[in-house]
Amino acid sequence: MFGFLSSSKTMLESGLLNGAIDHHSHILYGVDDGVSTEEESLSILSYLEQAGLKTLWLTPHTMEDVPNTTEGLKERFNALCAVYSGPIELHLASEYMIDTLFERHLEDGDLLLHGEDRVLVETSTWSPPINLKEILSRMMSKGYRPILAHPERYRYMTEEDYAQYHRMGVLFQLNLPSVLGVYGEGAMHRAWNLLGKGWYTMAGSDCHRMRSISGQYASKVLKSAQIKQLESLMKAI
């Protein structure tokens, strides 16, 4: 359907999305800065069906500026599931900004889990919470496994920071636009570096709009060696 190129391919042409799992998206409509309407949610799902996506995690923001509630997100998720009849397996979690609201959710045990015990978290791209390591350790002491969303985008992180969190058992989630250069050279370099070390556990699109995901998947190209490097990660649970 999408054709093939000899030396480099787009994400669609590569086949990487066929049978893949997208662990991070903002496709649940009307709850954050992502998709705003039911129609766009369904359009993106239809597009991803054609690409062969198997499983999609809907992970809307929860933060002080976007104070979504667990029950509210579940209600909107159920509404989307009621109108979507396609083959993609839909799951609900949330992307939690590590802030005071998250600490309250953590204390109350009121978290939308990403699987059995995992929690998707993020920080500002420019600076970490003062007590980031302590919060991650506290999460683990409560039986949660932190997934650090798009660590390659955190400009404040050093090589030793990544190594320290990896040793702690924090999971790393790659944003696919990072390896495509969407967030700039720095994020792309850090992404390929972490991929080379084998420190990513999963990947996600972080999709917020139809036009962004279609543009990224249909026009940005990867080399054959890069595609090979991403293959197993795309299907990681």
mmCIF file of C-alpha atoms in Angstrom:
data_model
loop_
_atom_site.group_PDB
_atom_site.id
_atom_site.type_symbol
_atom_site.label_atom_id
_atom_site.label_comp_id
_atom_site.label_asym_id
_atom_site.label_seq_id
_atom_site.Cartn_x
_atom_site.Cartn_y
_atom_site.Cartn_z
ATOM 1 C CA MET A 1 0.000 0.000 0.000
ATOM 2 C CA PHE A 2 2.716 2.489 1.015
ATOM 3 C CA GLY A 3 5.548 1.304 -1.266
ATOM 4 C CA PHE A 4 9.206 0.776 -0.424
ATOM 5 C CA LEU A 5 12.446 2.643 -0.943
ATOM 6 C CA SER A 6 15.799 0.902 -1.374
ATOM 7 C CA SER A 7 18.086 2.553 1.196
ATOM 8 C CA SER A 8 15.800 4.615 3.420
ATOM 9 C CA LYS A 9 12.127 4.359 4.271
ATOM 10 C CA THR A 10 9.455 6.314 6.027
ATOM 11 C CA MET A 11 7.900 4.904 9.183
ATOM 12 C CA LEU A 12 4.972 3.668 7.109
ATOM 13 C CA GLU A 13 7.161 2.108 4.422
ATOM 14 C CA SER A 14 9.404 0.422 6.981
ATOM 15 C CA GLY A 15 6.697 -1.887 8.337
ATOM 16 C CA LEU A 16 7.670 -0.908 11.879
ATOM 17 C CA LEU A 17 4.060 -0.077 12.726
ATOM 18 C CA ASN A 18 2.698 -3.428 11.567
ATOM 19 C CA GLY A 19 1.754 -5.352 14.716
ATOM 20 C CA ALA A 20 3.301 -2.612 16.866
ATOM 21 C CA ILE A 21 2.339 -1.208 20.261
ATOM 22 C CA ASP A 22 2.114 2.545 20.785
ATOM 23 C CA HIS A 23 2.628 3.155 24.503
ATOM 24 C CA HIS A 24 2.047 6.927 24.606
ATOM 25 C CA SER A 25 -0.559 9.054 22.844
ATOM 26 C CA HIS A 26 -2.924 11.970 23.342
ATOM 27 C CA ILE A 27 -5.665 10.654 21.058
ATOM 28 C CA LEU A 28 -8.382 10.540 23.734
ATOM 29 C CA TYR A 29 -10.445 13.549 22.707
ATOM 30 C CA GLY A 30 -11.327 16.624 24.729
ATOM 31 C CA VAL A 31 -9.275 16.011 27.862
ATOM 32 C CA ASP A 32 -5.918 17.759 27.344
ATOM 33 C CA ASP A 33 -3.838 19.542 24.689
ATOM 34 C CA GLY A 34 -4.207 16.613 22.324
ATOM 35 C CA VAL A 35 -7.127 15.656 20.086
ATOM 36 C CA SER A 36 -10.185 17.816 20.713
ATOM 37 C CA THR A 37 -13.002 15.965 18.945
ATOM 38 C CA GLU A 38 -14.356 12.440 18.706
ATOM 39 C CA GLU A 39 -14.157 12.678 14.916
ATOM 40 C CA GLU A 40 -10.404 13.336 14.950
ATOM 41 C CA SER A 41 -9.832 10.500 17.409
ATOM 42 C CA LEU A 42 -11.604 8.140 15.018
ATOM 43 C CA SER A 43 -9.735 9.519 12.004
ATOM 44 C CA ILE A 44 -6.372 8.886 13.652
ATOM 45 C CA LEU A 45 -7.435 5.398 14.696
ATOM 46 C CA SER A 46 -8.459 4.654 11.100
ATOM 47 C CA TYR A 47 -5.079 5.916 9.869
ATOM 48 C CA LEU A 48 -3.240 3.728 12.383
ATOM 49 C CA GLU A 49 -5.336 0.717 11.401
ATOM 50 C CA GLN A 50 -4.081 1.081 7.828
ATOM 51 C CA ALA A 51 -0.521 1.228 9.156
ATOM 52 C CA GLY A 52 -1.118 -2.075 10.966
ATOM 53 C CA LEU A 53 -0.926 -0.869 14.575
ATOM 54 C CA LYS A 54 -1.969 -3.597 17.009
ATOM 55 C CA THR A 55 -2.266 -1.843 20.379
ATOM 56 C CA LEU A 56 -2.635 1.781 21.432
ATOM 57 C CA TRP A 57 -2.280 3.273 24.898
ATOM 58 C CA LEU A 58 -4.278 6.462 25.423
ATOM 59 C CA THR A 59 -2.277 8.465 27.962
ATOM 60 C CA PRO A 60 -3.786 11.929 28.486
ATOM 61 C CA HIS A 61 -1.995 14.425 30.677
ATOM 62 C CA THR A 62 -2.673 14.732 34.379
ATOM 63 C CA MET A 63 -0.976 17.740 35.963
ATOM 64 C CA GLU A 64 -1.726 20.864 37.943
ATOM 65 C CA ASP A 65 -2.554 22.761 34.732
ATOM 66 C CA VAL A 66 -4.645 19.852 33.384
ATOM 67 C CA PRO A 67 -6.202 18.346 36.539
ATOM 68 C CA ASN A 68 -7.873 15.329 34.986
ATOM 69 C CA THR A 69 -9.473 12.878 37.377
ATOM 70 C CA THR A 70 -9.258 9.118 37.141
ATOM 71 C CA GLU A 71 -13.025 8.749 36.893
ATOM 72 C CA GLY A 72 -13.336 11.503 34.308
ATOM 73 C CA LEU A 73 -10.732 9.896 32.053
ATOM 74 C CA LYS A 74 -12.360 6.490 32.411
ATOM 75 C CA GLU A 75 -15.706 7.976 31.411
ATOM 76 C CA ARG A 76 -14.261 9.588 28.277
ATOM 77 C CA PHE A 77 -12.339 6.405 27.417
ATOM 78 C CA ASN A 78 -15.516 4.350 27.650
ATOM 79 C CA ALA A 79 -17.279 6.859 25.399
ATOM 80 C CA LEU A 80 -14.567 6.475 22.741
ATOM 81 C CA CYS A 81 -14.623 2.687 23.006
ATOM 82 C CA ALA A 82 -18.396 2.772 22.486
ATOM 83 C CA VAL A 83 -18.021 4.373 19.051
ATOM 84 C CA TYR A 84 -14.799 2.681 17.925
ATOM 85 C CA SER A 85 -15.269 -0.769 16.411
ATOM 86 C CA GLY A 86 -11.889 -1.275 14.747
ATOM 87 C CA PRO A 87 -9.206 -3.892 15.414
ATOM 88 C CA ILE A 88 -6.767 -1.798 17.445
ATOM 89 C CA GLU A 89 -6.672 -2.776 21.129
ATOM 90 C CA LEU A 90 -7.239 0.363 23.194
ATOM 91 C CA HIS A 91 -5.931 0.803 26.740
ATOM 92 C CA LEU A 92 -6.179 3.731 29.130
ATOM 93 C CA ALA A 93 -3.452 5.139 31.346
ATOM 94 C CA SER A 94 -2.257 8.695 31.991
ATOM 95 C CA GLU A 95 0.925 10.682 31.583
ATOM 96 C CA TYR A 96 1.528 12.213 35.008
ATOM 97 C CA MET A 97 3.607 15.334 35.387
ATOM 98 C CA ILE A 98 5.657 14.928 38.550
ATOM 99 C CA ASP A 99 4.238 17.840 40.542
ATOM 100 C CA THR A 100 2.279 18.339 43.755
ATOM 101 C CA LEU A 101 -0.912 16.967 42.193
ATOM 102 C CA PHE A 102 0.921 13.781 41.237
ATOM 103 C CA GLU A 103 2.241 13.434 44.780
ATOM 104 C CA ARG A 104 -1.340 13.561 46.046
ATOM 105 C CA HIS A 105 -2.394 10.909 43.523
ATOM 106 C CA LEU A 106 0.558 8.787 44.591
ATOM 107 C CA GLU A 107 -0.247 9.155 48.277
ATOM 108 C CA ASP A 108 -3.900 8.233 47.664
ATOM 109 C CA GLY A 109 -3.063 5.327 45.351
ATOM 110 C CA ASP A 110 -5.303 6.981 42.749
ATOM 111 C CA LEU A 111 -3.338 6.289 39.559
ATOM 112 C CA LEU A 112 -4.246 4.994 36.116
ATOM 113 C CA LEU A 113 -1.751 2.198 35.638
ATOM 114 C CA HIS A 114 0.052 1.426 32.423
ATOM 115 C CA GLY A 115 -0.306 -2.335 32.695
ATOM 116 C CA GLU A 116 -0.138 -4.237 35.945
ATOM 117 C CA ASP A 117 2.059 -1.911 38.002
ATOM 118 C CA ARG A 118 3.620 0.693 35.719
ATOM 119 C CA VAL A 119 2.998 4.465 35.816
ATOM 120 C CA LEU A 120 3.925 6.831 32.980
ATOM 121 C CA VAL A 121 5.520 10.007 34.339
ATOM 122 C CA GLU A 122 7.212 13.078 32.913
ATOM 123 C CA THR A 123 8.987 16.240 34.037
ATOM 124 C CA SER A 124 9.626 19.615 32.486
ATOM 125 C CA THR A 125 12.021 19.358 29.550
ATOM 126 C CA TRP A 126 14.164 22.122 31.050
ATOM 127 C CA SER A 127 14.525 21.288 34.735
ATOM 128 C CA PRO A 128 13.688 18.401 37.064
ATOM 129 C CA PRO A 129 11.686 18.482 40.271
ATOM 130 C CA ILE A 130 14.106 19.054 43.137
ATOM 131 C CA ASN A 131 13.196 15.687 44.626
ATOM 132 C CA LEU A 132 12.885 13.650 41.402
ATOM 133 C CA LYS A 133 15.010 10.727 42.559
ATOM 134 C CA GLU A 134 13.185 10.589 45.913
ATOM 135 C CA ILE A 135 9.767 10.549 44.217
ATOM 136 C CA LEU A 136 10.795 7.784 41.828
ATOM 137 C CA SER A 137 12.140 5.773 44.766
ATOM 138 C CA ARG A 138 8.923 6.354 46.707
ATOM 139 C CA MET A 139 6.881 5.132 43.737
ATOM 140 C CA MET A 140 8.906 1.934 43.665
ATOM 141 C CA SER A 141 8.574 1.433 47.414
ATOM 142 C CA LYS A 142 4.795 1.550 46.929
ATOM 143 C CA GLY A 143 4.985 -1.192 44.317
ATOM 144 C CA TYR A 144 4.839 0.970 41.185
ATOM 145 C CA ARG A 145 7.276 0.795 38.267
ATOM 146 C CA PRO A 146 7.947 4.274 36.879
ATOM 147 C CA ILE A 147 8.045 4.695 33.111
ATOM 148 C CA LEU A 148 9.916 7.881 32.290
ATOM 149 C CA ALA A 149 8.260 9.337 29.192
ATOM 150 C CA HIS A 150 10.604 10.555 26.428
ATOM 151 C CA PRO A 151 13.781 10.852 28.536
ATOM 152 C CA GLU A 152 15.707 11.953 25.449
ATOM 153 C CA ARG A 153 13.801 15.245 25.527
ATOM 154 C CA TYR A 154 15.065 16.253 28.996
ATOM 155 C CA ARG A 155 17.822 18.735 28.294
ATOM 156 C CA TYR A 156 18.964 18.796 31.907
ATOM 157 C CA MET A 157 19.785 15.077 32.015
ATOM 158 C CA THR A 158 23.400 13.955 31.813
ATOM 159 C CA GLU A 159 24.774 10.568 30.815
ATOM 160 C CA GLU A 160 25.148 9.734 34.501
ATOM 161 C CA ASP A 161 21.533 10.731 35.209
ATOM 162 C CA TYR A 162 20.312 8.241 32.606
ATOM 163 C CA ALA A 163 22.625 5.549 33.974
ATOM 164 C CA GLN A 164 21.490 6.180 37.553
ATOM 165 C CA TYR A 165 17.776 5.943 36.747
ATOM 166 C CA HIS A 166 18.358 2.872 34.613
ATOM 167 C CA ARG A 167 20.190 1.198 37.519
ATOM 168 C CA MET A 168 17.280 2.089 39.811
ATOM 169 C CA GLY A 169 14.924 0.143 37.551
ATOM 170 C CA VAL A 170 13.130 3.122 36.027
ATOM 171 C CA LEU A 171 11.798 2.207 32.569
ATOM 172 C CA PHE A 172 12.465 4.487 29.585
ATOM 173 C CA GLN A 173 9.874 5.169 26.857
ATOM 174 C CA LEU A 174 11.128 6.431 23.504
ATOM 175 C CA ASN A 175 9.175 9.059 21.589
ATOM 176 C CA LEU A 176 9.279 8.014 17.934
ATOM 177 C CA PRO A 177 9.349 11.645 16.704
ATOM 178 C CA SER A 178 12.671 12.002 18.543
ATOM 179 C CA VAL A 179 14.484 9.540 16.265
ATOM 180 C CA LEU A 180 12.875 11.286 13.281
ATOM 181 C CA GLY A 181 14.422 14.618 14.322
ATOM 182 C CA VAL A 182 11.122 16.309 15.153
ATOM 183 C CA TYR A 183 12.389 17.702 18.493
ATOM 184 C CA GLY A 184 15.775 18.778 17.157
ATOM 185 C CA GLU A 185 19.284 17.402 16.872
ATOM 186 C CA GLY A 186 19.926 17.171 20.617
ATOM 187 C CA ALA A 187 16.905 14.986 21.360
ATOM 188 C CA MET A 188 17.624 12.850 18.301
ATOM 189 C CA HIS A 189 21.235 12.273 19.357
ATOM 190 C CA ARG A 190 20.224 11.369 22.914
ATOM 191 C CA ALA A 191 17.528 9.001 21.592
ATOM 192 C CA TRP A 192 19.930 7.056 19.365
ATOM 193 C CA ASN A 193 22.476 6.982 22.189
ATOM 194 C CA LEU A 194 19.950 5.438 24.603
ATOM 195 C CA LEU A 195 18.802 3.036 21.895
ATOM 196 C CA GLY A 196 22.391 1.963 21.350
ATOM 197 C CA LYS A 197 22.733 1.182 25.051
ATOM 198 C CA GLY A 198 19.522 -0.865 24.977
ATOM 199 C CA TRP A 199 17.981 1.221 27.758
ATOM 200 C CA TYR A 200 14.561 1.799 26.223
ATOM 201 C CA THR A 201 11.774 -0.589 27.198
ATOM 202 C CA MET A 202 9.017 0.690 24.899
ATOM 203 C CA ALA A 203 8.134 3.278 22.267
ATOM 204 C CA GLY A 204 5.256 5.651 21.629
ATOM 205 C CA SER A 205 4.140 8.300 19.174
ATOM 206 C CA ASP A 206 3.119 10.979 21.715
ATOM 207 C CA CYS A 207 0.555 11.845 19.029
ATOM 208 C CA HIS A 208 -1.437 15.030 19.629
ATOM 209 C CA ARG A 209 -2.839 15.745 16.137
ATOM 210 C CA MET A 210 -3.675 13.943 12.907
ATOM 211 C CA ARG A 211 -1.554 16.296 10.830
ATOM 212 C CA SER A 212 1.533 15.729 12.982
ATOM 213 C CA ILE A 213 1.436 11.937 13.050
ATOM 214 C CA SER A 214 0.589 11.627 9.347
ATOM 215 C CA GLY A 215 3.368 14.043 8.418
ATOM 216 C CA GLN A 216 5.943 12.318 10.598
ATOM 217 C CA TYR A 217 5.067 8.789 9.545
ATOM 218 C CA ALA A 218 4.719 9.519 5.840
ATOM 219 C CA SER A 219 7.609 11.909 5.162
ATOM 220 C CA LYS A 220 10.436 11.488 7.692
ATOM 221 C CA VAL A 221 12.840 8.708 6.676
ATOM 222 C CA LEU A 222 14.966 6.167 8.528
ATOM 223 C CA LYS A 223 17.980 4.249 7.269
ATOM 224 C CA SER A 224 17.907 0.458 7.084
ATOM 225 C CA ALA A 225 20.205 0.067 10.109
ATOM 226 C CA GLN A 226 18.012 2.411 12.146
ATOM 227 C CA ILE A 227 14.882 0.473 11.217
ATOM 228 C CA LYS A 228 16.569 -2.740 12.332
ATOM 229 C CA GLN A 229 17.498 -1.123 15.641
ATOM 230 C CA LEU A 230 13.859 -0.167 16.302
ATOM 231 C CA GLU A 231 12.172 -3.413 15.273
ATOM 232 C CA SER A 232 12.024 -5.285 18.593
ATOM 233 C CA LEU A 233 11.209 -2.141 20.578
ATOM 234 C CA MET A 234 8.098 -1.461 18.502
ATOM 235 C CA LYS A 235 6.472 -4.673 19.675
ATOM 236 C CA ALA A 236 7.670 -4.531 23.296
ATOM 237 C CA ILE A 237 4.843 -4.822 25.832
#
